[in-house]
């Protein structure tokens, strides 16, 4: 068996520049953390954590003893001023959340905003982020996507939020708790239609990591009689731009043919929708043939 050395027995953390360090931590597997992140956490003057007990597991695992302070959604505004003061006196402060990248559905925005406005140093320590990890394994288009965090828990507000996304052609990404997974998929099926493709990435980087895939109606049925445990990211394929456009221009062509000549109808629609004249002409002939 080959031997690999990931760490020397001890690592000496280099002195840090003063500033705020936004440090991504693992979303499951404790080994998913960068060497640079460990160096920063080991050598910062202070680590601010969403939950000091949760972060203790990671920090103890790597023997990091840096002083910690709780910094969560309920005290973020109140604590921000004192952290800014520390930064202004030249300290290095690392922000971590319970899992993944801080600020991504986690605290930190108020602090980063104020630090930016005051011209303080802010450094990124990139790493795990559930939405990006999910997108990279889901098998849905990954070149154009949008992230929508958690949907509202109440049915009416959730439906309204989904209605606004109905015609969005990007891959849509949501975080969801396992308790609400089934209801959310049902709501998506009602708004987006039964055949929209969906992927649910569960327990990424953990022992029971898996991706459930299918149409919204298929996953709605599966979830109605399966109790899902663990953390989940939902990814829904975008509205089909081409199909939508095709219906729109074909309908307009039909209307134009009612009171205009074939030639002027074709010219009008081809110009309006920036389509090849031949494509519109063929469709116009089809419409005419159907009528006769
Ligand atoms: N800051 C985190 C990030 O960078 O992804 C997200 C924090 S948010 C409060 C927690 C949500 O992220 C969970 O409810 C779940 O939707 C998603 N999540 C976190 N870890 C996950 C994992 N290992 N597998 C799947 N989803 C995960």
PDB file of C-alpha atoms and ligand atoms in Angstrom:
ATOM      1  CA  UNK A   1       0.000   0.000   0.000  1.00  0.00           C
ATOM      2  CA  UNK A   2       1.375   3.437  -0.915  1.00  0.00           C
ATOM      3  CA  UNK A   3       1.910   5.963   1.829  1.00  0.00           C
ATOM      4  CA  UNK A   4       0.815   9.544   1.387  1.00  0.00           C
ATOM      5  CA  UNK A   5       1.704  12.459   3.585  1.00  0.00           C
ATOM      6  CA  UNK A   6      -1.074  14.998   3.728  1.00  0.00           C
ATOM      7  CA  UNK A   7       0.321  16.801   6.744  1.00  0.00           C
ATOM      8  CA  UNK A   8       3.721  16.816   8.323  1.00  0.00           C
ATOM      9  CA  UNK A   9       3.344  16.025  12.030  1.00  0.00           C
ATOM     10  CA  UNK A  10       3.172  19.705  12.846  1.00  0.00           C
ATOM     11  CA  UNK A  11       2.449  22.582  10.608  1.00  0.00           C
ATOM     12  CA  UNK A  12       3.635  26.070  11.347  1.00  0.00           C
ATOM     13  CA  UNK A  13       1.003  28.563  10.389  1.00  0.00           C
ATOM     14  CA  UNK A  14       2.479  31.631   8.730  1.00  0.00           C
ATOM     15  CA  UNK A  15       1.690  35.026  10.265  1.00  0.00           C
ATOM     16  CA  UNK A  16      -1.531  36.370   8.825  1.00  0.00           C
ATOM     17  CA  UNK A  17      -2.135  39.745   7.272  1.00  0.00           C
ATOM     18  CA  UNK A  18      -4.679  41.738   9.246  1.00  0.00           C
ATOM     19  CA  UNK A  19      -8.252  41.447   7.963  1.00  0.00           C
ATOM     20  CA  UNK A  20     -11.428  39.405   7.756  1.00  0.00           C
ATOM     21  CA  UNK A  21     -11.080  35.857   6.409  1.00  0.00           C
ATOM     22  CA  UNK A  22     -14.211  34.190   5.031  1.00  0.00           C
ATOM     23  CA  UNK A  23     -13.395  30.509   5.429  1.00  0.00           C
ATOM     24  CA  UNK A  24     -15.392  27.677   3.833  1.00  0.00           C
ATOM     25  CA  UNK A  25     -15.605  24.522   5.965  1.00  0.00           C
ATOM     26  CA  UNK A  26     -16.789  20.992   5.020  1.00  0.00           C
ATOM     27  CA  UNK A  27     -20.492  20.179   4.395  1.00  0.00           C
ATOM     28  CA  UNK A  28     -20.085  16.620   5.663  1.00  0.00           C
ATOM     29  CA  UNK A  29     -16.706  15.004   5.263  1.00  0.00           C
ATOM     30  CA  UNK A  30     -14.238  16.685   7.631  1.00  0.00           C
ATOM     31  CA  UNK A  31     -11.401  16.156   5.158  1.00  0.00           C
ATOM     32  CA  UNK A  32     -12.983  18.548   2.671  1.00  0.00           C
ATOM     33  CA  UNK A  33     -11.090  21.575   3.903  1.00  0.00           C
ATOM     34  CA  UNK A  34      -8.156  23.347   2.287  1.00  0.00           C
ATOM     35  CA  UNK A  35      -4.660  23.466   3.785  1.00  0.00           C
ATOM     36  CA  UNK A  36      -4.791  27.237   3.579  1.00  0.00           C
ATOM     37  CA  UNK A  37      -8.101  27.285   5.483  1.00  0.00           C
ATOM     38  CA  UNK A  38      -6.488  25.254   8.280  1.00  0.00           C
ATOM     39  CA  UNK A  39      -3.518  27.624   8.382  1.00  0.00           C
ATOM     40  CA  UNK A  40      -5.795  30.632   8.658  1.00  0.00           C
ATOM     41  CA  UNK A  41      -7.968  29.044  11.346  1.00  0.00           C
ATOM     42  CA  UNK A  42      -4.879  28.038  13.334  1.00  0.00           C
ATOM     43  CA  UNK A  43      -3.309  31.466  13.227  1.00  0.00           C
ATOM     44  CA  UNK A  44      -6.187  33.957  13.303  1.00  0.00           C
ATOM     45  CA  UNK A  45      -6.592  36.105  16.408  1.00  0.00           C
ATOM     46  CA  UNK A  46     -10.238  35.063  16.604  1.00  0.00           C
ATOM     47  CA  UNK A  47     -12.611  32.634  14.895  1.00  0.00           C
ATOM     48  CA  UNK A  48     -16.221  33.735  14.764  1.00  0.00           C
ATOM     49  CA  UNK A  49     -18.545  30.716  14.453  1.00  0.00           C
ATOM     50  CA  UNK A  50     -22.246  30.324  13.800  1.00  0.00           C
ATOM     51  CA  UNK A  51     -22.314  27.742  16.607  1.00  0.00           C
ATOM     52  CA  UNK A  52     -19.171  27.266  18.681  1.00  0.00           C
ATOM     53  CA  UNK A  53     -20.167  23.697  19.662  1.00  0.00           C
ATOM     54  CA  UNK A  54     -20.694  22.603  16.052  1.00  0.00           C
ATOM     55  CA  UNK A  55     -17.414  24.153  14.934  1.00  0.00           C
ATOM     56  CA  UNK A  56     -15.572  22.564  17.877  1.00  0.00           C
ATOM     57  CA  UNK A  57     -15.870  19.184  16.121  1.00  0.00           C
ATOM     58  CA  UNK A  58     -13.927  20.445  13.114  1.00  0.00           C
ATOM     59  CA  UNK A  59     -11.440  22.577  15.049  1.00  0.00           C
ATOM     60  CA  UNK A  60     -10.693  19.821  17.592  1.00  0.00           C
ATOM     61  CA  UNK A  61     -10.243  17.319  14.759  1.00  0.00           C
ATOM     62  CA  UNK A  62      -7.384  19.451  13.430  1.00  0.00           C
ATOM     63  CA  UNK A  63      -6.032  20.463  16.853  1.00  0.00           C
ATOM     64  CA  UNK A  64      -6.860  24.132  16.338  1.00  0.00           C
ATOM     65  CA  UNK A  65      -7.119  26.039  19.602  1.00  0.00           C
ATOM     66  CA  UNK A  66      -7.800  29.592  18.395  1.00  0.00           C
ATOM     67  CA  UNK A  67     -10.193  31.669  20.525  1.00  0.00           C
ATOM     68  CA  UNK A  68     -13.837  31.481  19.333  1.00  0.00           C
ATOM     69  CA  UNK A  69     -16.864  33.734  19.523  1.00  0.00           C
ATOM     70  CA  UNK A  70     -20.496  32.938  18.640  1.00  0.00           C
ATOM     71  CA  UNK A  71     -21.773  34.914  15.664  1.00  0.00           C
ATOM     72  CA  UNK A  72     -25.209  33.897  14.411  1.00  0.00           C
ATOM     73  CA  UNK A  73     -28.317  35.360  12.789  1.00  0.00           C
ATOM     74  CA  UNK A  74     -29.662  36.582  16.157  1.00  0.00           C
ATOM     75  CA  UNK A  75     -26.565  38.533  17.220  1.00  0.00           C
ATOM     76  CA  UNK A  76     -24.965  39.384  13.862  1.00  0.00           C
ATOM     77  CA  UNK A  77     -25.938  43.078  13.931  1.00  0.00           C
ATOM     78  CA  UNK A  78     -25.037  43.491  17.591  1.00  0.00           C
ATOM     79  CA  UNK A  79     -21.636  41.754  17.269  1.00  0.00           C
ATOM     80  CA  UNK A  80     -20.650  43.349  13.961  1.00  0.00           C
ATOM     81  CA  UNK A  81     -19.511  46.646  15.536  1.00  0.00           C
ATOM     82  CA  UNK A  82     -17.144  44.969  17.978  1.00  0.00           C
ATOM     83  CA  UNK A  83     -15.682  42.764  15.240  1.00  0.00           C
ATOM     84  CA  UNK A  84     -15.171  45.797  13.000  1.00  0.00           C
ATOM     85  CA  UNK A  85     -13.303  47.463  15.894  1.00  0.00           C
ATOM     86  CA  UNK A  86     -11.024  44.451  16.228  1.00  0.00           C
ATOM     87  CA  UNK A  87     -10.320  44.544  12.496  1.00  0.00           C
ATOM     88  CA  UNK A  88      -9.586  48.275  12.677  1.00  0.00           C
ATOM     89  CA  UNK A  89      -7.028  47.657  15.408  1.00  0.00           C
ATOM     90  CA  UNK A  90      -5.173  45.254  13.087  1.00  0.00           C
ATOM     91  CA  UNK A  91      -6.492  41.843  14.172  1.00  0.00           C
ATOM     92  CA  UNK A  92      -7.107  38.874  11.880  1.00  0.00           C
ATOM     93  CA  UNK A  93     -10.614  37.423  12.243  1.00  0.00           C
ATOM     94  CA  UNK A  94     -11.851  34.238  10.529  1.00  0.00           C
ATOM     95  CA  UNK A  95     -15.569  33.724   9.910  1.00  0.00           C
ATOM     96  CA  UNK A  96     -16.903  30.171   9.595  1.00  0.00           C
ATOM     97  CA  UNK A  97     -20.454  28.811   9.529  1.00  0.00           C
ATOM     98  CA  UNK A  98     -21.765  25.423  10.692  1.00  0.00           C
ATOM     99  CA  UNK A  99     -21.056  24.021   7.238  1.00  0.00           C
ATOM    100  CA  UNK A 100     -19.966  25.188   3.823  1.00  0.00           C
ATOM    101  CA  UNK A 101     -19.380  28.721   2.676  1.00  0.00           C
ATOM    102  CA  UNK A 102     -20.298  31.550   5.076  1.00  0.00           C
ATOM    103  CA  UNK A 103     -22.973  33.993   3.809  1.00  0.00           C
ATOM    104  CA  UNK A 104     -24.519  31.351   1.540  1.00  0.00           C
ATOM    105  CA  UNK A 105     -27.764  31.036   3.478  1.00  0.00           C
ATOM    106  CA  UNK A 106     -25.670  31.687   6.541  1.00  0.00           C
ATOM    107  CA  UNK A 107     -24.673  34.759   8.603  1.00  0.00           C
ATOM    108  CA  UNK A 108     -21.970  37.203   7.574  1.00  0.00           C
ATOM    109  CA  UNK A 109     -23.488  39.598   5.049  1.00  0.00           C
ATOM    110  CA  UNK A 110     -23.839  42.546   7.454  1.00  0.00           C
ATOM    111  CA  UNK A 111     -20.255  42.116   8.609  1.00  0.00           C
ATOM    112  CA  UNK A 112     -18.757  41.782   5.113  1.00  0.00           C
ATOM    113  CA  UNK A 113     -20.757  44.776   3.910  1.00  0.00           C
ATOM    114  CA  UNK A 114     -19.523  46.969   6.763  1.00  0.00           C
ATOM    115  CA  UNK A 115     -15.953  45.778   6.392  1.00  0.00           C
ATOM    116  CA  UNK A 116     -16.106  46.593   2.650  1.00  0.00           C
ATOM    117  CA  UNK A 117     -17.555  50.046   3.310  1.00  0.00           C
ATOM    118  CA  UNK A 118     -14.694  50.778   5.714  1.00  0.00           C
ATOM    119  CA  UNK A 119     -12.071  49.594   3.235  1.00  0.00           C
ATOM    120  CA  UNK A 120     -10.844  46.750   5.473  1.00  0.00           C
ATOM    121  CA  UNK A 121      -9.039  43.706   4.089  1.00  0.00           C
ATOM    122  CA  UNK A 122     -11.347  40.792   3.259  1.00  0.00           C
ATOM    123  CA  UNK A 123      -9.916  37.473   2.059  1.00  0.00           C
ATOM    124  CA  UNK A 124     -11.757  34.499   0.566  1.00  0.00           C
ATOM    125  CA  UNK A 125     -10.829  30.940   1.564  1.00  0.00           C
ATOM    126  CA  UNK A 126     -12.951  29.069  -0.984  1.00  0.00           C
ATOM    127  CA  UNK A 127     -14.225  25.545  -0.462  1.00  0.00           C
ATOM    128  CA  UNK A 128     -17.321  23.418   0.005  1.00  0.00           C
ATOM    129  CA  UNK A 129     -20.722  24.830  -0.861  1.00  0.00           C
ATOM    130  CA  UNK A 130     -23.753  22.522  -1.058  1.00  0.00           C
ATOM    131  CA  UNK A 131     -25.395  24.202  -4.048  1.00  0.00           C
ATOM    132  CA  UNK A 132     -22.238  24.007  -6.191  1.00  0.00           C
ATOM    133  CA  UNK A 133     -21.452  20.447  -5.094  1.00  0.00           C
ATOM    134  CA  UNK A 134     -25.052  19.425  -5.928  1.00  0.00           C
ATOM    135  CA  UNK A 135     -24.937  21.116  -9.329  1.00  0.00           C
ATOM    136  CA  UNK A 136     -21.701  19.328 -10.155  1.00  0.00           C
ATOM    137  CA  UNK A 137     -23.245  15.856  -9.657  1.00  0.00           C
ATOM    138  CA  UNK A 138     -26.914  16.358 -10.602  1.00  0.00           C
ATOM    139  CA  UNK A 139     -26.621  15.889 -14.362  1.00  0.00           C
ATOM    140  CA  UNK A 140     -28.689  19.005 -15.111  1.00  0.00           C
ATOM    141  CA  UNK A 141     -27.390  21.924 -17.237  1.00  0.00           C
ATOM    142  CA  UNK A 142     -24.702  23.643 -15.213  1.00  0.00           C
ATOM    143  CA  UNK A 143     -23.764  26.546 -17.503  1.00  0.00           C
ATOM    144  CA  UNK A 144     -26.634  28.806 -16.486  1.00  0.00           C
ATOM    145  CA  UNK A 145     -28.285  28.434 -13.096  1.00  0.00           C
ATOM    146  CA  UNK A 146     -29.794  30.447 -10.279  1.00  0.00           C
ATOM    147  CA  UNK A 147     -29.925  29.829  -6.540  1.00  0.00           C
ATOM    148  CA  UNK A 148     -33.031  30.595  -4.488  1.00  0.00           C
ATOM    149  CA  UNK A 149     -32.139  29.435  -0.968  1.00  0.00           C
ATOM    150  CA  UNK A 150     -35.036  28.058   1.097  1.00  0.00           C
ATOM    151  CA  UNK A 151     -38.565  28.526  -0.262  1.00  0.00           C
ATOM    152  CA  UNK A 152     -41.105  30.034   2.165  1.00  0.00           C
ATOM    153  CA  UNK A 153     -42.557  27.262   4.389  1.00  0.00           C
ATOM    154  CA  UNK A 154     -46.206  28.449   4.074  1.00  0.00           C
ATOM    155  CA  UNK A 155     -48.064  26.983   1.068  1.00  0.00           C
ATOM    156  CA  UNK A 156     -49.369  30.294  -0.356  1.00  0.00           C
ATOM    157  CA  UNK A 157     -46.055  32.144  -0.167  1.00  0.00           C
ATOM    158  CA  UNK A 158     -44.208  29.105  -1.556  1.00  0.00           C
ATOM    159  CA  UNK A 159     -46.591  28.900  -4.539  1.00  0.00           C
ATOM    160  CA  UNK A 160     -46.123  32.640  -5.254  1.00  0.00           C
ATOM    161  CA  UNK A 161     -42.341  32.276  -5.132  1.00  0.00           C
ATOM    162  CA  UNK A 162     -42.502  29.324  -7.542  1.00  0.00           C
ATOM    163  CA  UNK A 163     -44.881  31.149  -9.921  1.00  0.00           C
ATOM    164  CA  UNK A 164     -42.238  33.876 -10.308  1.00  0.00           C
ATOM    165  CA  UNK A 165     -39.725  31.225 -11.426  1.00  0.00           C
ATOM    166  CA  UNK A 166     -42.041  29.295 -13.735  1.00  0.00           C
ATOM    167  CA  UNK A 167     -40.677  30.720 -17.012  1.00  0.00           C
ATOM    168  CA  UNK A 168     -37.056  30.961 -15.876  1.00  0.00           C
ATOM    169  CA  UNK A 169     -34.926  28.924 -18.276  1.00  0.00           C
ATOM    170  CA  UNK A 170     -32.014  28.503 -15.845  1.00  0.00           C
ATOM    171  CA  UNK A 171     -31.441  25.394 -13.713  1.00  0.00           C
ATOM    172  CA  UNK A 172     -33.119  26.383 -10.433  1.00  0.00           C
ATOM    173  CA  UNK A 173     -31.423  25.418  -7.170  1.00  0.00           C
ATOM    174  CA  UNK A 174     -33.043  25.360  -3.713  1.00  0.00           C
ATOM    175  CA  UNK A 175     -32.067  24.266  -0.219  1.00  0.00           C
ATOM    176  CA  UNK A 176     -34.706  22.280   1.635  1.00  0.00           C
ATOM    177  CA  UNK A 177     -35.148  20.473   4.905  1.00  0.00           C
ATOM    178  CA  UNK A 178     -35.976  16.757   4.631  1.00  0.00           C
ATOM    179  CA  UNK A 179     -39.262  17.378   6.514  1.00  0.00           C
ATOM    180  CA  UNK A 180     -40.600  19.648   3.784  1.00  0.00           C
ATOM    181  CA  UNK A 181     -39.113  17.853   0.777  1.00  0.00           C
ATOM    182  CA  UNK A 182     -42.274  16.009  -0.248  1.00  0.00           C
ATOM    183  CA  UNK A 183     -44.548  19.084   0.037  1.00  0.00           C
ATOM    184  CA  UNK A 184     -42.065  21.228  -1.880  1.00  0.00           C
ATOM    185  CA  UNK A 185     -41.780  18.727  -4.751  1.00  0.00           C
ATOM    186  CA  UNK A 186     -45.611  18.542  -4.898  1.00  0.00           C
ATOM    187  CA  UNK A 187     -45.821  22.342  -5.062  1.00  0.00           C
ATOM    188  CA  UNK A 188     -43.183  22.407  -7.826  1.00  0.00           C
ATOM    189  CA  UNK A 189     -45.124  19.778  -9.775  1.00  0.00           C
ATOM    190  CA  UNK A 190     -48.305  21.896  -9.541  1.00  0.00           C
ATOM    191  CA  UNK A 191     -46.572  25.085 -10.721  1.00  0.00           C
ATOM    192  CA  UNK A 192     -43.862  23.871 -13.145  1.00  0.00           C
ATOM    193  CA  UNK A 193     -45.807  20.911 -14.572  1.00  0.00           C
ATOM    194  CA  UNK A 194     -45.446  17.159 -14.089  1.00  0.00           C
ATOM    195  CA  UNK A 195     -42.725  16.556 -16.655  1.00  0.00           C
ATOM    196  CA  UNK A 196     -40.076  19.030 -15.495  1.00  0.00           C
ATOM    197  CA  UNK A 197     -36.824  17.213 -14.695  1.00  0.00           C
ATOM    198  CA  UNK A 198     -35.663  17.319 -11.080  1.00  0.00           C
ATOM    199  CA  UNK A 199     -32.674  16.085  -9.074  1.00  0.00           C
ATOM    200  CA  UNK A 200     -32.426  15.902  -5.303  1.00  0.00           C
ATOM    201  CA  UNK A 201     -28.852  15.691  -3.982  1.00  0.00           C
ATOM    202  CA  UNK A 202     -28.819  14.183  -0.503  1.00  0.00           C
ATOM    203  CA  UNK A 203     -26.123  13.987   2.158  1.00  0.00           C
ATOM    204  CA  UNK A 204     -23.347  15.226  -0.130  1.00  0.00           C
ATOM    205  CA  UNK A 205     -19.876  14.021   0.902  1.00  0.00           C
ATOM    206  CA  UNK A 206     -21.362  11.852   3.675  1.00  0.00           C
ATOM    207  CA  UNK A 207     -21.764   8.070   3.925  1.00  0.00           C
ATOM    208  CA  UNK A 208     -25.257   8.024   2.358  1.00  0.00           C
ATOM    209  CA  UNK A 209     -24.650  10.532  -0.415  1.00  0.00           C
ATOM    210  CA  UNK A 210     -27.051   9.963  -3.306  1.00  0.00           C
ATOM    211  CA  UNK A 211     -28.961  11.752  -6.059  1.00  0.00           C
ATOM    212  CA  UNK A 212     -32.648  11.026  -6.741  1.00  0.00           C
ATOM    213  CA  UNK A 213     -33.587  11.891 -10.325  1.00  0.00           C
ATOM    214  CA  UNK A 214     -36.709  11.898 -12.437  1.00  0.00           C
ATOM    215  CA  UNK A 215     -39.638  14.053 -13.476  1.00  0.00           C
ATOM    216  CA  UNK A 216     -41.504  16.050 -10.840  1.00  0.00           C
ATOM    217  CA  UNK A 217     -44.435  13.619 -10.982  1.00  0.00           C
ATOM    218  CA  UNK A 218     -42.123  10.619 -10.519  1.00  0.00           C
ATOM    219  CA  UNK A 219     -40.298  12.084  -7.523  1.00  0.00           C
ATOM    220  CA  UNK A 220     -43.566  13.328  -6.047  1.00  0.00           C
ATOM    221  CA  UNK A 221     -44.829   9.731  -6.085  1.00  0.00           C
ATOM    222  CA  UNK A 222     -41.596   8.309  -4.679  1.00  0.00           C
ATOM    223  CA  UNK A 223     -41.517  10.826  -1.843  1.00  0.00           C
ATOM    224  CA  UNK A 224     -45.162  10.290  -0.918  1.00  0.00           C
ATOM    225  CA  UNK A 225     -44.268   6.868   0.500  1.00  0.00           C
ATOM    226  CA  UNK A 226     -40.571   7.253   1.393  1.00  0.00           C
ATOM    227  CA  UNK A 227     -39.303   8.925   4.540  1.00  0.00           C
ATOM    228  CA  UNK A 228     -36.255  10.959   3.497  1.00  0.00           C
ATOM    229  CA  UNK A 229     -33.575  11.737   6.035  1.00  0.00           C
ATOM    230  CA  UNK A 230     -30.581  14.025   5.737  1.00  0.00           C
ATOM    231  CA  UNK A 231     -29.736  17.301   4.111  1.00  0.00           C
ATOM    232  CA  UNK A 232     -30.991  18.037   0.634  1.00  0.00           C
ATOM    233  CA  UNK A 233     -30.493  20.306  -2.354  1.00  0.00           C
ATOM    234  CA  UNK A 234     -33.251  20.403  -4.989  1.00  0.00           C
ATOM    235  CA  UNK A 235     -32.347  21.191  -8.612  1.00  0.00           C
ATOM    236  CA  UNK A 236     -35.049  21.710 -11.229  1.00  0.00           C
ATOM    237  CA  UNK A 237     -34.383  22.027 -14.944  1.00  0.00           C
ATOM    238  CA  UNK A 238     -35.302  25.400 -16.427  1.00  0.00           C
ATOM    239  CA  UNK A 239     -38.327  26.188 -18.588  1.00  0.00           C
ATOM    240  CA  UNK A 240     -37.634  25.176 -22.171  1.00  0.00           C
ATOM    241  CA  UNK A 241     -36.899  28.497 -23.869  1.00  0.00           C
ATOM    242  CA  UNK A 242     -37.103  27.076 -27.364  1.00  0.00           C
ATOM    243  CA  UNK A 243     -40.468  25.425 -26.817  1.00  0.00           C
ATOM    244  CA  UNK A 244     -41.897  28.588 -25.322  1.00  0.00           C
ATOM    245  CA  UNK A 245     -40.633  30.731 -28.183  1.00  0.00           C
ATOM    246  CA  UNK A 246     -41.810  28.230 -30.790  1.00  0.00           C
ATOM    247  CA  UNK A 247     -45.368  28.406 -29.458  1.00  0.00           C
ATOM    248  CA  UNK A 248     -45.302  32.171 -29.342  1.00  0.00           C
ATOM    249  CA  UNK A 249     -44.062  32.751 -32.888  1.00  0.00           C
ATOM    250  CA  UNK A 250     -46.188  29.971 -34.365  1.00  0.00           C
ATOM    251  CA  UNK A 251     -49.341  31.463 -32.833  1.00  0.00           C
ATOM    252  CA  UNK A 252     -48.454  34.925 -34.085  1.00  0.00           C
ATOM    253  CA  UNK A 253     -47.840  33.492 -37.544  1.00  0.00           C
ATOM    254  CA  UNK A 254     -51.283  31.844 -37.478  1.00  0.00           C
ATOM    255  CA  UNK A 255     -52.879  35.181 -36.579  1.00  0.00           C
ATOM    256  CA  UNK A 256     -50.911  37.044 -39.273  1.00  0.00           C
ATOM    257  CA  UNK A 257     -52.006  34.547 -41.949  1.00  0.00           C
ATOM    258  CA  UNK A 258     -55.667  35.285 -41.166  1.00  0.00           C
ATOM    259  CA  UNK A 259     -55.533  38.739 -42.760  1.00  0.00           C
ATOM    260  CA  UNK A 260     -52.194  39.063 -44.554  1.00  0.00           C
ATOM    261  CA  UNK A 261     -50.569  37.351 -47.515  1.00  0.00           C
ATOM    262  CA  UNK A 262     -48.250  34.410 -46.937  1.00  0.00           C
ATOM    263  CA  UNK A 263     -45.232  36.468 -47.986  1.00  0.00           C
ATOM    264  CA  UNK A 264     -45.878  39.425 -45.727  1.00  0.00           C
ATOM    265  CA  UNK A 265     -46.809  37.166 -42.776  1.00  0.00           C
ATOM    266  CA  UNK A 266     -43.543  35.250 -43.167  1.00  0.00           C
ATOM    267  CA  UNK A 267     -41.523  38.470 -43.497  1.00  0.00           C
ATOM    268  CA  UNK A 268     -43.157  39.974 -40.425  1.00  0.00           C
ATOM    269  CA  UNK A 269     -42.646  36.966 -38.130  1.00  0.00           C
ATOM    270  CA  UNK A 270     -39.127  36.168 -39.373  1.00  0.00           C
ATOM    271  CA  UNK A 271     -38.058  39.767 -38.684  1.00  0.00           C
ATOM    272  CA  UNK A 272     -39.879  40.096 -35.363  1.00  0.00           C
ATOM    273  CA  UNK A 273     -38.458  36.874 -33.869  1.00  0.00           C
ATOM    274  CA  UNK A 274     -35.137  36.939 -35.713  1.00  0.00           C
ATOM    275  CA  UNK A 275     -35.875  33.556 -37.336  1.00  0.00           C
ATOM    276  CA  UNK A 276     -34.689  32.055 -40.626  1.00  0.00           C
ATOM    277  CA  UNK A 277     -37.200  32.948 -43.362  1.00  0.00           C
ATOM    278  CA  UNK A 278     -37.203  29.346 -44.628  1.00  0.00           C
ATOM    279  CA  UNK A 279     -38.221  27.992 -41.192  1.00  0.00           C
ATOM    280  CA  UNK A 280     -41.140  30.425 -40.926  1.00  0.00           C
ATOM    281  CA  UNK A 281     -42.134  29.817 -44.552  1.00  0.00           C
ATOM    282  CA  UNK A 282     -42.294  26.017 -43.984  1.00  0.00           C
ATOM    283  CA  UNK A 283     -44.451  26.532 -40.908  1.00  0.00           C
ATOM    284  CA  UNK A 284     -46.727  28.916 -42.829  1.00  0.00           C
ATOM    285  CA  UNK A 285     -47.217  26.252 -45.525  1.00  0.00           C
ATOM    286  CA  UNK A 286     -48.103  23.693 -42.843  1.00  0.00           C
ATOM    287  CA  UNK A 287     -50.699  26.045 -41.359  1.00  0.00           C
ATOM    288  CA  UNK A 288     -52.199  26.732 -44.800  1.00  0.00           C
ATOM    289  CA  UNK A 289     -52.345  22.999 -45.612  1.00  0.00           C
ATOM    290  CA  UNK A 290     -54.072  22.230 -42.306  1.00  0.00           C
ATOM    291  CA  UNK A 291     -56.717  24.876 -43.080  1.00  0.00           C
ATOM    292  CA  UNK A 292     -57.511  23.598 -46.577  1.00  0.00           C
TER     293      UNK A 292
HETATM  294  N1  LIG B   1     -23.480  27.655   3.844  1.00  0.00           N
HETATM  295  C1  LIG B   1     -23.937  26.363   3.383  1.00  0.00           C
HETATM  296  C2  LIG B   1     -23.358  26.102   1.993  1.00  0.00           C
HETATM  297  O1  LIG B   1     -22.325  26.687   1.636  1.00  0.00           O
HETATM  298  O2  LIG B   1     -23.897  25.272   1.259  1.00  0.00           O
HETATM  299  C3  LIG B   1     -25.434  26.236   3.413  1.00  0.00           C
HETATM  300  C4  LIG B   1     -26.057  26.454   4.747  1.00  0.00           C
HETATM  301  S1  LIG B   1     -27.787  26.249   4.768  1.00  0.00           S
HETATM  302  C5  LIG B   1     -28.188  26.871   6.349  1.00  0.00           C
HETATM  303  C6  LIG B   1     -27.969  24.517   5.046  1.00  0.00           C
HETATM  304  C7  LIG B   1     -28.616  23.809   3.844  1.00  0.00           C
HETATM  305  O3  LIG B   1     -27.608  23.499   2.887  1.00  0.00           O
HETATM  306  C8  LIG B   1     -29.226  22.478   4.199  1.00  0.00           C
HETATM  307  O4  LIG B   1     -30.543  22.616   4.702  1.00  0.00           O
HETATM  308  C9  LIG B   1     -29.217  21.750   2.870  1.00  0.00           C
HETATM  309  O5  LIG B   1     -30.276  22.184   2.055  1.00  0.00           O
HETATM  310  C10 LIG B   1     -27.875  22.260   2.294  1.00  0.00           C
HETATM  311  N2  LIG B   1     -26.788  21.330   2.654  1.00  0.00           N
HETATM  312  C11 LIG B   1     -25.794  21.535   3.535  1.00  0.00           C
HETATM  313  N3  LIG B   1     -24.976  20.459   3.595  1.00  0.00           N
HETATM  314  C12 LIG B   1     -25.470  19.558   2.734  1.00  0.00           C
HETATM  315  C13 LIG B   1     -25.079  18.248   2.348  1.00  0.00           C
HETATM  316  N4  LIG B   1     -24.009  17.642   2.868  1.00  0.00           N
HETATM  317  N5  LIG B   1     -25.829  17.604   1.415  1.00  0.00           N
HETATM  318  C14 LIG B   1     -26.912  18.186   0.872  1.00  0.00           C
HETATM  319  N6  LIG B   1     -27.332  19.423   1.202  1.00  0.00           N
HETATM  320  C15 LIG B   1     -26.618  20.109   2.117  1.00  0.00           C
END
